[in-house]
Amino acid sequence: MASEQEIEDAGQLLRDGGIVAMPTETVYGLAAHALDADAVAKVFAAKARPSFDPLIVHVPDADTAWSLVAIDQLHDGLHGLPEVLTQAFWPGPLTMVLPKREFIPGIVTSGLQTVGVRVPAHPVAQQLLEAAGVPLAAPSANTFGGISPTRAEHVTVECDAVLDGGPCETGVESTVVGFDADASASGVVVLRLGGTSVEAIEAVVGGAVAVAKPGEKIASPGMLDRHYAPRTPLRLVDRIEDLDPASLGNQRVGLLSLRGEQGRGMGFAAAEVLSPSADLVVAAAQLFEAMHRLDRAGLDLIVAQRVPDRGLGRAINDRLRRAATA
C-alpha cells in the first residue's frame, strides 16, 4: 500500500505536470493535472489513446465538481438531478457528464462542451487528490482498448509513479450518465454501463432511464464498439454447452464463466470463475483480473459466457461484448 510520503511525492509530480497511476474503487487510473493541457497530452501519448475519446475528471468532493461545471445550462427541470445523484452515489463509481466551464482544456473533453466528473471512493485516490490540490483527469491506466488494470502490477503504461492501493473493490469502470429531458422519463441517460447499476439509479431518480447504444455519438469514455479487450481473441457465447468443440480445432482455449460449472470435460487449457456463488458484485470485481490471467496463459482463444443481464451483470456483459468485437 502506498505510503503517505509516496502520495505526497505523487501529488507534487502531478502539480509539476507529471502523470501518475492511481488506484480507485473501479480500476487504476492514469492521472494528470486536469487543467494542464500539456500534462493531459502525456496521458493520451502514454495510452496511445485517440484524441476523440474524452476523459473523466476526478475531484475530492461535490463542491469541487460544481466549480468545474455549469449546471444552470442544463434544460429546465433537470437542474436538481445532479444533486440527487451526488447525495446517493458520491463518493463512488458514478460519473456525471455536465456542461463544462470554459477554463477546462479542450483536450480533456475532446472538444465537447461537456465534461465527465466524479468523486472516487478509494482512500488513496482521495489522499492523492488532497496532496495534489488539483482536479485529476484519469482514464484507465492501460494501453488504449486493452484490459483495464485492477491491481498495481497490471499497470504497464509508462508514467512517473504508480501508487499501490491494493485490488480494486468494484473492478469495472464507473457508470457514466448524462441528462436529456427528451431521452427518458427521468431525464437521465446512461452513456456507459458500470459500477452503479441502472436499477439503483432508477430507484433514486424515481423513473426509467435510457441506456445509450454502443457506437452512438461519443459523449463519454467507453462508448467505442471495441474496448476493454485482451490481446488474445475472445468469443462471447450464451451457453458453453452449445459450443461446438470442432469449431475450436486444435487451439489452446481458455474459459471465462460465472460459476465454473460449465465446460467440464471439454478440454479447456485454462479456466477462470468469476463467482462460484453467482454474486454479480463479486464477479464484476474479478472480471478484469480474470481476463488478465487468461491473457497471460498462452492461449489462442478465450471463450466467455454471458452472465445474467441484471444489476452489475449488465456492465459485465457490456465489457465482454466490447472485448469480443472484431
Tab-separated table of C-alpha atoms in Angstrom:
chain	number	residue	atom	x	y	z
A	1	MET	CA	0.000	0.000	0.000
A	2	ALA	CA	1.287	3.453	-0.914
A	3	SER	CA	2.833	5.380	1.985
A	4	GLU	CA	1.942	8.961	2.946
A	5	GLN	CA	5.300	10.108	1.573
A	6	GLU	CA	4.710	8.343	-1.756
A	7	ILE	CA	1.321	10.009	-2.023
A	8	GLU	CA	2.768	13.433	-1.195
A	9	ASP	CA	5.529	12.938	-3.770
A	10	ALA	CA	2.950	11.875	-6.367
A	11	GLY	CA	0.918	14.989	-5.622
A	12	GLN	CA	3.968	17.113	-6.335
A	13	LEU	CA	4.622	15.221	-9.575
A	14	LEU	CA	1.080	15.982	-10.693
A	15	ARG	CA	1.361	19.675	-9.856
A	16	ASP	CA	4.602	19.738	-11.866
A	17	GLY	CA	2.940	18.254	-14.963
A	18	GLY	CA	3.766	14.570	-14.455
A	19	ILE	CA	1.440	11.566	-14.803
A	20	VAL	CA	0.707	9.072	-12.030
A	21	ALA	CA	-1.132	5.751	-11.934
A	22	MET	CA	-3.553	5.847	-9.027
A	23	PRO	CA	-5.997	3.328	-7.552
A	24	THR	CA	-9.722	3.959	-7.467
A	25	GLU	CA	-12.502	1.642	-6.345
A	26	THR	CA	-13.243	0.878	-10.015
A	27	VAL	CA	-9.885	0.450	-11.822
A	28	TYR	CA	-6.439	2.063	-11.701
A	29	GLY	CA	-6.392	5.403	-13.487
A	30	LEU	CA	-3.593	7.281	-15.234
A	31	ALA	CA	-3.864	10.741	-13.713
A	32	ALA	CA	-2.736	14.185	-14.826
A	33	HIS	CA	-3.499	17.742	-13.734
A	34	ALA	CA	-6.829	18.243	-15.500
A	35	LEU	CA	-6.273	21.971	-16.073
A	36	ASP	CA	-2.796	21.474	-17.586
A	37	ALA	CA	-3.278	20.645	-21.265
A	38	ASP	CA	0.352	19.601	-21.732
A	39	ALA	CA	0.136	17.157	-18.830
A	40	VAL	CA	-3.098	15.681	-20.163
A	41	ALA	CA	-1.439	15.235	-23.558
A	42	LYS	CA	1.105	12.952	-21.861
A	43	VAL	CA	-1.757	10.675	-20.777
A	44	PHE	CA	-3.016	10.381	-24.359
A	45	ALA	CA	0.525	9.612	-25.538
A	46	ALA	CA	1.201	7.016	-22.818
A	47	LYS	CA	-2.053	5.199	-23.546
A	48	ALA	CA	-1.941	5.639	-27.344
A	49	ARG	CA	-5.467	6.968	-26.813
A	50	PRO	CA	-7.319	8.679	-29.696
A	51	SER	CA	-7.975	12.355	-29.127
A	52	PHE	CA	-11.710	11.983	-29.797
A	53	ASP	CA	-12.232	9.955	-26.606
A	54	PRO	CA	-12.891	12.319	-23.659
A	55	LEU	CA	-11.509	11.874	-20.151
A	56	ILE	CA	-13.178	11.814	-16.732
A	57	VAL	CA	-12.116	14.424	-14.188
A	58	HIS	CA	-11.737	13.162	-10.619
A	59	VAL	CA	-12.338	15.567	-7.743
A	60	PRO	CA	-12.354	15.219	-3.947
A	61	ASP	CA	-15.930	16.376	-3.333
A	62	ALA	CA	-19.111	17.670	-4.924
A	63	ASP	CA	-18.269	21.335	-4.293
A	64	THR	CA	-15.125	20.972	-6.401
A	65	ALA	CA	-17.152	19.255	-9.126
A	66	TRP	CA	-19.668	22.121	-9.211
A	67	SER	CA	-16.799	24.597	-9.672
A	68	LEU	CA	-15.892	22.857	-12.952
A	69	VAL	CA	-19.382	22.621	-14.476
A	70	ALA	CA	-22.332	24.857	-15.304
A	71	ILE	CA	-25.451	23.078	-14.091
A	72	ASP	CA	-27.547	26.136	-14.907
A	73	GLN	CA	-27.005	25.322	-18.589
A	74	LEU	CA	-28.987	22.097	-18.263
A	75	HIS	CA	-32.502	22.007	-19.663
A	76	ASP	CA	-35.187	23.337	-17.305
A	77	GLY	CA	-36.378	20.592	-14.990
A	78	LEU	CA	-33.035	18.788	-14.916
A	79	HIS	CA	-31.132	21.149	-12.597
A	80	GLY	CA	-31.863	19.135	-9.466
A	81	LEU	CA	-30.860	15.715	-10.816
A	82	PRO	CA	-27.071	16.041	-10.363
A	83	GLU	CA	-27.507	16.884	-6.675
A	84	VAL	CA	-29.873	13.943	-6.171
A	85	LEU	CA	-27.375	11.555	-7.770
A	86	THR	CA	-24.499	13.098	-5.833
A	87	GLN	CA	-26.187	12.507	-2.497
A	88	ALA	CA	-26.938	8.901	-3.392
A	89	PHE	CA	-23.752	7.764	-5.129
A	90	TRP	CA	-20.774	10.021	-4.328
A	91	PRO	CA	-18.133	9.160	-3.454
A	92	GLY	CA	-18.415	6.115	-5.678
A	93	PRO	CA	-18.499	4.665	-9.195
A	94	LEU	CA	-20.772	7.204	-10.893
A	95	THR	CA	-19.645	9.841	-13.409
A	96	MET	CA	-21.903	12.699	-14.476
A	97	VAL	CA	-21.464	14.450	-17.840
A	98	LEU	CA	-22.382	18.108	-17.460
A	99	PRO	CA	-21.803	21.413	-19.299
A	100	LYS	CA	-18.213	22.473	-18.673
A	101	ARG	CA	-16.685	25.757	-17.600
A	102	GLU	CA	-14.632	27.455	-20.300
A	103	PHE	CA	-11.303	27.058	-18.469
A	104	ILE	CA	-11.287	23.261	-18.809
A	105	PRO	CA	-8.887	22.408	-21.669
A	106	GLY	CA	-10.450	21.056	-24.822
A	107	ILE	CA	-8.065	18.079	-24.818
A	108	VAL	CA	-9.825	16.795	-21.670
A	109	THR	CA	-13.263	16.893	-23.282
A	110	SER	CA	-12.181	16.095	-26.863
A	111	GLY	CA	-13.625	19.431	-27.902
A	112	LEU	CA	-17.049	18.768	-26.403
A	113	GLN	CA	-18.804	21.417	-24.337
A	114	THR	CA	-19.410	18.882	-21.579
A	115	VAL	CA	-17.125	17.186	-19.066
A	116	GLY	CA	-17.438	14.000	-17.021
A	117	VAL	CA	-16.822	14.445	-13.291
A	118	ARG	CA	-16.813	12.033	-10.370
A	119	VAL	CA	-15.704	11.702	-6.745
A	120	PRO	CA	-13.769	8.438	-6.231
A	121	ALA	CA	-14.263	6.477	-3.010
A	122	HIS	CA	-10.820	4.850	-2.761
A	123	PRO	CA	-8.889	6.286	0.210
A	124	VAL	CA	-5.602	6.509	-1.729
A	125	ALA	CA	-7.339	8.392	-4.552
A	126	GLN	CA	-8.823	10.770	-2.003
A	127	GLN	CA	-5.430	11.291	-0.347
A	128	LEU	CA	-3.805	11.919	-3.720
A	129	LEU	CA	-6.440	14.494	-4.666
A	130	GLU	CA	-5.777	16.277	-1.384
A	131	ALA	CA	-2.000	16.092	-1.859
A	132	ALA	CA	-2.167	17.345	-5.447
A	133	GLY	CA	-4.697	20.069	-4.719
A	134	VAL	CA	-5.916	19.996	-8.343
A	135	PRO	CA	-8.598	18.070	-10.272
A	136	LEU	CA	-7.218	14.975	-11.987
A	137	ALA	CA	-8.099	13.749	-15.465
A	138	ALA	CA	-7.681	9.983	-15.246
A	139	PRO	CA	-8.675	7.327	-17.763
A	140	SER	CA	-7.807	3.701	-17.010
A	141	ALA	CA	-4.043	3.076	-16.748
A	142	ASN	CA	-3.723	0.686	-19.683
A	143	THR	CA	-2.893	0.919	-23.355
A	144	PHE	CA	-5.996	2.180	-25.163
A	145	GLY	CA	-8.566	-0.537	-25.823
A	146	GLY	CA	-6.848	-3.095	-23.593
A	147	ILE	CA	-7.921	-4.708	-20.340
A	148	SER	CA	-8.290	-2.216	-17.526
A	149	PRO	CA	-5.898	-2.682	-14.565
A	150	THR	CA	-7.393	-3.649	-11.196
A	151	ARG	CA	-4.062	-4.116	-9.375
A	152	ALA	CA	-0.902	-2.024	-9.365
A	153	GLU	CA	1.021	-4.791	-11.123
A	154	HIS	CA	-1.423	-4.620	-14.059
A	155	VAL	CA	-0.228	-1.084	-14.868
A	156	THR	CA	2.178	-1.354	-17.783
A	157	VAL	CA	1.977	2.108	-19.360
A	158	GLU	CA	4.930	4.388	-18.742
A	159	CYS	CA	4.315	7.027	-16.080
A	160	ASP	CA	6.170	8.929	-13.389
A	161	ALA	CA	4.845	6.893	-10.456
A	162	VAL	CA	2.453	4.061	-9.614
A	163	LEU	CA	0.602	4.224	-6.305
A	164	ASP	CA	-0.343	0.806	-4.926
A	165	GLY	CA	-3.793	0.764	-3.382
A	166	GLY	CA	-4.391	-2.975	-3.472
A	167	PRO	CA	-7.054	-4.697	-5.596
A	168	CYS	CA	-9.940	-2.537	-6.803
A	169	GLU	CA	-13.163	-3.227	-4.933
A	170	THR	CA	-15.651	-2.582	-7.751
A	171	GLY	CA	-13.480	-3.802	-10.617
A	172	VAL	CA	-15.344	-2.253	-13.571
A	173	GLU	CA	-15.305	1.385	-14.610
A	174	SER	CA	-17.793	3.905	-13.284
A	175	THR	CA	-21.252	4.200	-14.742
A	176	VAL	CA	-21.461	7.392	-16.821
A	177	VAL	CA	-24.714	9.335	-17.008
A	178	GLY	CA	-25.814	12.369	-18.969
A	179	PHE	CA	-29.009	14.402	-18.877
A	180	ASP	CA	-31.594	14.803	-21.644
A	181	ALA	CA	-35.208	15.738	-20.959
A	182	ASP	CA	-36.339	14.101	-24.210
A	183	ALA	CA	-34.449	10.821	-23.830
A	184	SER	CA	-36.174	9.233	-20.839
A	185	ALA	CA	-38.948	9.717	-18.317
A	186	SER	CA	-36.421	10.651	-15.649
A	187	GLY	CA	-34.194	12.793	-17.878
A	188	VAL	CA	-31.191	10.540	-17.139
A	189	VAL	CA	-29.263	8.724	-19.881
A	190	VAL	CA	-26.712	6.022	-19.086
A	191	LEU	CA	-23.856	6.629	-21.533
A	192	ARG	CA	-21.713	3.771	-20.177
A	193	LEU	CA	-22.776	0.871	-18.013
A	194	GLY	CA	-20.549	0.386	-14.994
A	195	GLY	CA	-20.182	0.056	-11.249
A	196	THR	CA	-23.500	1.701	-10.336
A	197	SER	CA	-26.438	-0.330	-11.625
A	198	VAL	CA	-29.226	1.055	-13.782
A	199	GLU	CA	-31.731	-0.259	-11.252
A	200	ALA	CA	-30.076	1.699	-8.417
A	201	ILE	CA	-30.148	4.910	-10.464
A	202	GLU	CA	-33.800	4.423	-11.397
A	203	ALA	CA	-34.702	3.901	-7.731
A	204	VAL	CA	-33.064	7.207	-6.796
A	205	VAL	CA	-34.427	9.369	-9.638
A	206	GLY	CA	-37.879	7.804	-9.474
A	207	GLY	CA	-38.262	6.882	-13.123
A	208	ALA	CA	-36.874	4.959	-16.059
A	209	VAL	CA	-33.500	5.901	-17.523
A	210	ALA	CA	-32.368	5.456	-21.115
A	211	VAL	CA	-29.252	3.441	-21.987
A	212	ALA	CA	-27.206	4.689	-24.945
A	213	LYS	CA	-26.263	2.144	-27.575
A	214	PRO	CA	-22.545	1.453	-28.155
A	215	GLY	CA	-21.225	3.210	-31.218
A	216	GLU	CA	-23.524	6.208	-30.845
A	217	LYS	CA	-22.000	9.688	-30.933
A	218	ILE	CA	-19.216	9.679	-28.355
A	219	ALA	CA	-20.200	11.765	-25.327
A	220	SER	CA	-18.200	9.924	-22.681
A	221	PRO	CA	-15.357	7.431	-22.300
A	222	GLY	CA	-16.169	3.794	-23.016
A	223	MET	CA	-18.595	4.328	-25.910
A	224	LEU	CA	-16.423	2.771	-28.612
A	225	ASP	CA	-17.533	-0.603	-30.004
A	226	ARG	CA	-14.209	-2.317	-29.276
A	227	HIS	CA	-12.774	-1.654	-25.851
A	228	TYR	CA	-11.503	-3.451	-22.718
A	229	ALA	CA	-10.041	-6.196	-24.950
A	230	PRO	CA	-7.297	-8.743	-24.215
A	231	ARG	CA	-4.623	-9.408	-26.821
A	232	THR	CA	-5.978	-12.955	-27.082
A	233	PRO	CA	-9.094	-13.179	-29.295
A	234	LEU	CA	-12.284	-13.509	-27.241
A	235	ARG	CA	-15.516	-15.229	-28.289
A	236	LEU	CA	-18.709	-14.450	-26.366
A	237	VAL	CA	-21.385	-17.156	-26.076
A	238	ASP	CA	-24.722	-17.551	-24.311
A	239	ARG	CA	-24.207	-21.183	-23.293
A	240	ILE	CA	-20.969	-23.138	-23.113
A	241	GLU	CA	-22.980	-26.313	-23.773
A	242	ASP	CA	-23.872	-25.043	-27.248
A	243	LEU	CA	-20.220	-24.598	-28.215
A	244	ASP	CA	-19.144	-26.968	-30.985
A	245	PRO	CA	-15.752	-28.455	-29.994
A	246	ALA	CA	-14.977	-28.958	-33.697
A	247	SER	CA	-15.093	-25.191	-34.201
A	248	LEU	CA	-12.175	-24.833	-31.803
A	249	GLY	CA	-9.827	-27.104	-33.772
A	250	ASN	CA	-6.512	-27.756	-32.051
A	251	GLN	CA	-6.345	-24.355	-30.414
A	252	ARG	CA	-5.464	-23.776	-26.780
A	253	VAL	CA	-8.725	-22.352	-25.465
A	254	GLY	CA	-9.472	-20.714	-22.126
A	255	LEU	CA	-12.871	-20.393	-20.464
A	256	LEU	CA	-14.283	-17.411	-18.566
A	257	SER	CA	-17.551	-18.185	-16.778
A	258	LEU	CA	-19.594	-17.047	-13.820
A	259	ARG	CA	-19.942	-20.164	-11.669
A	260	GLY	CA	-17.476	-22.637	-13.186
A	261	GLU	CA	-19.981	-25.467	-13.610
A	262	GLN	CA	-19.970	-25.181	-17.381
A	263	GLY	CA	-17.370	-26.624	-19.702
A	264	ARG	CA	-16.203	-29.541	-17.566
A	265	GLY	CA	-14.706	-32.284	-19.687
A	266	MET	CA	-14.402	-30.037	-22.743
A	267	GLY	CA	-10.617	-29.815	-22.554
A	268	PHE	CA	-10.170	-26.119	-21.847
A	269	ALA	CA	-6.492	-25.279	-21.310
A	270	ALA	CA	-7.329	-22.713	-18.603
A	271	ALA	CA	-10.465	-21.567	-16.803
A	272	GLU	CA	-11.433	-18.572	-14.692
A	273	VAL	CA	-14.504	-18.494	-12.437
A	274	LEU	CA	-15.887	-15.061	-11.573
A	275	SER	CA	-18.061	-16.078	-8.611
A	276	PRO	CA	-18.918	-19.669	-7.547
A	277	SER	CA	-21.958	-18.253	-5.733
A	278	ALA	CA	-23.054	-16.291	-8.846
A	279	ASP	CA	-22.712	-12.992	-6.958
A	280	LEU	CA	-22.608	-10.368	-9.720
A	281	VAL	CA	-20.939	-7.780	-7.483
A	282	VAL	CA	-18.078	-10.200	-6.795
A	283	ALA	CA	-17.998	-11.150	-10.486
A	284	ALA	CA	-17.634	-7.515	-11.550
A	285	ALA	CA	-14.752	-7.035	-9.129
A	286	GLN	CA	-12.977	-10.110	-10.532
A	287	LEU	CA	-13.672	-9.596	-14.250
A	288	PHE	CA	-10.595	-7.702	-15.459
A	289	GLU	CA	-8.216	-9.615	-13.201
A	290	ALA	CA	-9.526	-12.898	-14.616
A	291	MET	CA	-9.112	-11.550	-18.157
A	292	HIS	CA	-5.534	-10.528	-17.374
A	293	ARG	CA	-4.707	-14.056	-16.168
A	294	LEU	CA	-6.228	-15.693	-19.243
A	295	ASP	CA	-4.439	-13.217	-21.490
A	296	ARG	CA	-1.112	-14.294	-19.956
A	297	ALA	CA	-1.834	-18.026	-20.275
A	298	GLY	CA	-0.514	-18.502	-23.830
A	299	LEU	CA	-3.973	-19.206	-25.273
A	300	ASP	CA	-5.170	-18.999	-28.858
A	301	LEU	CA	-8.743	-18.117	-27.865
A	302	ILE	CA	-10.786	-17.142	-24.817
A	303	VAL	CA	-14.412	-18.258	-24.659
A	304	ALA	CA	-16.529	-16.141	-22.323
A	305	GLN	CA	-20.085	-16.889	-21.256
A	306	ARG	CA	-22.586	-14.082	-20.742
A	307	VAL	CA	-23.802	-13.603	-17.188
A	308	PRO	CA	-27.384	-12.787	-16.116
A	309	ASP	CA	-28.212	-9.390	-17.599
A	310	ARG	CA	-29.309	-7.628	-14.441
A	311	GLY	CA	-27.628	-5.336	-11.902
A	312	LEU	CA	-23.866	-5.265	-12.427
A	313	GLY	CA	-24.300	-8.180	-14.836
A	314	ARG	CA	-25.275	-5.622	-17.461
A	315	ALA	CA	-21.883	-3.906	-17.067
A	316	ILE	CA	-20.052	-7.262	-17.176
A	317	ASN	CA	-21.825	-8.269	-20.388
A	318	ASP	CA	-21.131	-4.836	-21.873
A	319	ARG	CA	-17.375	-5.248	-21.228
A	320	LEU	CA	-17.368	-8.792	-22.620
A	321	ARG	CA	-19.263	-7.748	-25.744
A	322	ARG	CA	-16.815	-4.915	-26.438
A	323	ALA	CA	-13.837	-7.199	-25.803
A	324	ALA	CA	-15.249	-9.672	-28.336
A	325	THR	CA	-15.874	-7.093	-31.077
A	326	ALA	CA	-13.541	-7.672	-34.011
